[in-house]
Amino acid sequence: GQQLNQSPQSMFIQEGEDVSMNCTSSSIFNTWLWYKQDPGEGPVLLIALYKAGELTSNGRLTAQFGITRKDSFLNISASIPSDVGIYFCAGQRVSGANNLFFGTGTRLTVIP
Amino acid sequence: KAGVTQTPRYLIKTRGQQVTLSCSPISGHRSVSWYQQTPGQGLQFLFEYFSETQRNKGNFPGRFSGRQFSNSRSEMNVSTLELGDSALYLCASSLGGLHQETQYFGPGTRLLVL
């Protein structure tokens, strides 16, 4: 199945640093979502973006829906140890199909 | 409000067997989607059920099937299991509209095929 190109694949950062990851696709999406997954658990929704150009924040997280509708980025400011996990972007295409296309994931390690 | 629940959480089967996994959506949600997650292929969409009907289907063989009951609970079945079916199977629920719906995931069922 199609996957979105997500980078970087992994990151090792010091506690307190800012983090940035992004997702690109050759296809247009109507919705971009960012999820975090902890080991052995399902993905948990962090931020949902519904409009091209939209910039949305959720606490220390900020995400943007690219103007071309083919990309999105997620920033985490002032990282803390509990930010550790795998972050996935997901895109949803036009109305009429509820399936999500997922990025390959960014594994984040925060060093205290 | 309770989240999406999946049972069982862990399962071990042998090749050739069949397996049934269960998913209970968030109360009021009528759409249930199933995804397979493996290290090699990542998260891939299997199918979606809404109002007891399959509304959307991914690119998986016919060995993978599902159904939805009138209370929106869903089951997925995998017949003639293969080693490559070992994966985390996730279900996600949403209200059921087709425009900008947010999907909420359950904790998954980890299936190991020996």
Coordinates of C-alpha atoms in Angstrom, one line a residue:
Chain A
G1 CA 0.0 0.0 0.0
Q2 CA 1.0 3.6 -0.4
Q3 CA 3.0 5.2 2.3
L4 CA 3.9 8.7 2.9
N5 CA 7.6 9.8 3.0
Q6 CA 8.3 10.8 6.5
S7 CA 11.6 12.1 7.8
P8 CA 13.8 11.8 9.7
Q9 CA 13.5 8.1 10.4
S10 CA 14.9 8.5 13.9
M11 CA 16.1 11.3 16.2
F12 CA 18.1 11.4 19.3
I13 CA 17.8 14.7 21.1
Q14 CA 18.6 16.3 24.5
E15 CA 15.8 17.1 26.8
G16 CA 14.7 20.7 26.3
E17 CA 15.6 20.8 22.6
D18 CA 13.0 21.4 19.8
V19 CA 12.2 18.7 17.3
S20 CA 10.9 19.0 13.8
M21 CA 9.7 16.2 11.5
N22 CA 7.9 16.2 8.2
C23 CA 5.9 14.2 5.8
T24 CA 5.6 14.5 2.0
S25 CA 3.4 12.8 -0.6
S26 CA 3.0 12.7 -4.3
S27 CA -0.8 12.8 -3.8
I28 CA -3.0 15.5 -2.5
F29 CA -4.7 15.0 0.9
N30 CA -7.7 16.7 2.3
T31 CA -6.7 16.0 5.9
W32 CA -3.4 15.6 7.6
L33 CA -3.2 13.9 11.0
W34 CA -0.3 13.4 13.4
Y35 CA -0.3 10.4 15.8
K36 CA 2.1 9.2 18.5
Q37 CA 2.5 5.5 19.2
D38 CA 4.0 4.0 22.4
P39 CA 5.3 0.4 22.4
G40 CA 2.5 -2.1 22.3
E41 CA -0.2 0.5 22.0
G42 CA -2.3 2.0 19.3
P43 CA -1.6 5.4 17.8
V44 CA -2.9 8.3 19.7
L45 CA -4.1 11.4 17.8
L46 CA -2.0 14.5 18.5
I47 CA -3.2 17.1 16.0
A48 CA -5.7 17.1 13.1
L49 CA -5.4 19.5 10.2
Y50 CA -8.2 20.1 7.8
K51 CA -7.3 23.1 5.6
A52 CA -4.3 23.9 3.4
G53 CA -2.0 26.4 5.1
E54 CA -3.6 25.7 8.5
L55 CA -1.2 26.0 11.5
T56 CA -2.5 24.3 14.6
S57 CA -1.0 24.0 18.1
N58 CA -1.7 21.5 20.9
G59 CA 0.5 22.5 23.9
R60 CA 4.1 22.1 22.9
L61 CA 3.1 20.6 19.6
T62 CA 2.6 22.6 16.4
A63 CA 1.7 21.2 13.0
Q64 CA 1.1 22.7 9.6
F65 CA -0.9 21.5 6.6
G66 CA 1.2 22.4 3.6
I67 CA -0.1 24.9 1.1
T68 CA 0.2 22.3 -1.8
R69 CA -1.7 19.8 0.3
K70 CA 1.1 17.3 -0.3
D71 CA 3.0 17.8 2.9
S72 CA 2.8 18.5 6.6
F73 CA 5.3 19.1 9.4
L74 CA 5.2 18.6 13.2
N75 CA 7.2 20.6 15.7
I76 CA 7.7 19.7 19.3
S77 CA 9.2 22.5 21.5
A78 CA 11.1 22.0 24.7
S79 CA 11.1 18.2 24.5
I80 CA 10.7 16.1 27.7
P81 CA 11.4 12.4 28.4
S82 CA 7.7 11.4 27.9
D83 CA 7.9 12.6 24.3
V84 CA 9.7 9.4 23.5
G85 CA 7.8 7.3 21.0
I86 CA 7.1 6.9 17.3
Y87 CA 5.4 9.7 15.5
F88 CA 3.3 9.0 12.4
C89 CA 1.8 11.3 9.9
A90 CA -1.4 10.2 8.2
G91 CA -3.2 11.6 5.2
Q92 CA -6.8 11.2 4.2
R93 CA -7.8 11.8 0.6
V94 CA -11.0 13.1 -0.8
S95 CA -14.4 12.6 0.8
G96 CA -15.9 9.2 0.2
A97 CA -13.0 7.2 1.6
N98 CA -12.3 6.9 5.3
N99 CA -9.0 5.1 5.0
L100 CA -5.8 6.7 6.2
F101 CA -2.4 6.5 4.4
F102 CA 0.4 6.5 7.0
G103 CA 4.0 7.7 7.0
T104 CA 6.8 5.4 7.8
G105 CA 7.2 6.9 11.3
T106 CA 9.8 9.0 13.2
R107 CA 11.3 7.3 16.2
L108 CA 12.1 10.0 18.8
T109 CA 14.5 9.4 21.7
V110 CA 14.9 12.1 24.3
I111 CA 18.1 12.0 26.4
P112 CA 17.5 13.4 29.9
Chain B
K1 CA -16.2 8.1 27.5
A2 CA -14.5 4.7 27.0
G3 CA -12.1 4.4 24.1
V4 CA -11.8 1.8 21.4
T5 CA -11.4 -1.6 22.9
Q6 CA -9.9 -4.7 21.1
T7 CA -9.8 -8.3 22.2
P8 CA -7.8 -10.3 22.6
R9 CA -4.6 -8.2 23.1
Y10 CA -2.3 -11.1 22.3
L11 CA -2.7 -14.2 20.2
I12 CA -0.5 -17.0 19.1
K13 CA -1.6 -19.2 16.2
T14 CA 0.0 -21.7 13.8
R15 CA 0.1 -21.6 10.1
G16 CA -3.1 -22.7 8.4
Q17 CA -5.3 -21.8 11.3
Q18 CA -7.8 -19.1 11.3
V19 CA -8.3 -16.3 13.7
T20 CA -11.1 -13.8 14.7
L21 CA -10.3 -10.4 16.3
S22 CA -12.9 -8.2 17.9
C23 CA -13.2 -4.4 18.1
S24 CA -15.7 -2.3 20.1
P25 CA -15.8 1.3 18.9
I26 CA -16.3 4.4 20.9
S27 CA -19.9 4.8 21.9
G28 CA -21.8 6.6 19.2
H29 CA -19.2 5.9 16.5
R30 CA -20.6 3.9 13.6
S31 CA -17.5 3.5 11.4
V32 CA -14.8 0.9 12.2
S33 CA -11.6 0.6 10.2
W34 CA -9.0 -2.1 10.5
Y35 CA -5.3 -1.7 9.9
Q36 CA -2.3 -4.0 9.9
Q37 CA 1.0 -2.8 11.3
T38 CA 4.3 -4.6 10.5
P39 CA 7.9 -3.5 10.8
G40 CA 8.4 -4.0 7.0
Q41 CA 5.2 -2.5 5.6
G42 CA 4.2 -0.1 8.3
L43 CA 0.5 0.7 8.9
Q44 CA -1.7 -0.4 6.1
F45 CA -5.5 -0.1 5.7
L46 CA -7.5 -3.3 5.5
F47 CA -11.1 -2.3 5.3
E48 CA -13.8 -0.1 6.8
Y49 CA -17.3 -1.0 8.0
F50 CA -20.2 1.3 8.4
S51 CA -23.8 0.4 9.2
E52 CA -22.9 -3.3 8.9
T53 CA -21.6 -2.9 5.4
Q54 CA -18.1 -2.9 4.0
R55 CA -17.6 0.7 2.7
N56 CA -14.0 0.6 1.7
K57 CA -11.3 -2.0 1.2
G58 CA -7.6 -2.0 1.0
N59 CA -5.3 -4.2 -1.0
F60 CA -5.3 -7.4 1.0
P61 CA -6.1 -10.9 -0.1
G62 CA -9.5 -12.5 0.4
R63 CA -8.2 -14.4 3.4
F64 CA -8.8 -11.2 5.3
S65 CA -12.5 -10.5 5.9
G66 CA -14.6 -8.6 8.4
R67 CA -18.1 -7.9 9.5
Q68 CA -19.9 -5.4 11.6
F69 CA -22.9 -5.9 13.9
S70 CA -25.9 -3.7 14.6
N71 CA -24.2 -2.3 17.7
S72 CA -21.3 -1.2 15.5
R73 CA -18.9 -3.8 17.0
S74 CA -16.7 -5.3 14.4
E75 CA -14.8 -8.5 13.9
M76 CA -12.1 -9.3 11.5
N77 CA -11.2 -12.8 10.4
V78 CA -8.0 -14.1 8.8
S79 CA -8.2 -17.6 7.4
T80 CA -5.4 -20.0 6.5
L81 CA -2.8 -18.0 8.4
E82 CA 0.6 -17.4 7.0
L83 CA 3.8 -16.5 8.8
G84 CA 3.7 -13.1 7.2
D85 CA 0.3 -12.4 8.9
S86 CA 2.2 -11.8 12.2
A87 CA 1.4 -8.2 13.0
L88 CA -0.3 -5.7 15.2
Y89 CA -3.9 -5.4 14.1
L90 CA -5.4 -2.1 14.9
C91 CA -9.0 -0.9 14.7
A92 CA -10.1 2.7 14.6
S93 CA -13.5 4.2 15.0
S94 CA -15.1 7.4 13.9
L95 CA -18.5 8.9 13.8
G96 CA -19.1 7.7 10.2
G97 CA -19.2 10.7 8.1
L98 CA -17.0 10.8 5.0
H99 CA -15.6 14.3 5.3
Q100 CA -12.7 15.2 7.6
E101 CA -13.5 12.4 10.0
T102 CA -11.0 11.8 12.9
Q103 CA -10.2 8.2 13.6
Y104 CA -9.4 7.0 17.1
F105 CA -7.4 3.9 17.5
G106 CA -7.6 1.0 19.9
P107 CA -4.6 -0.6 21.6
G108 CA -4.4 -3.4 19.0
T109 CA -4.2 -7.2 18.9
R110 CA -0.7 -8.6 18.5
L111 CA -0.9 -11.8 16.4
L112 CA 2.0 -14.1 16.2
V113 CA 1.8 -16.9 13.6
L114 CA 4.2 -19.8 14.2

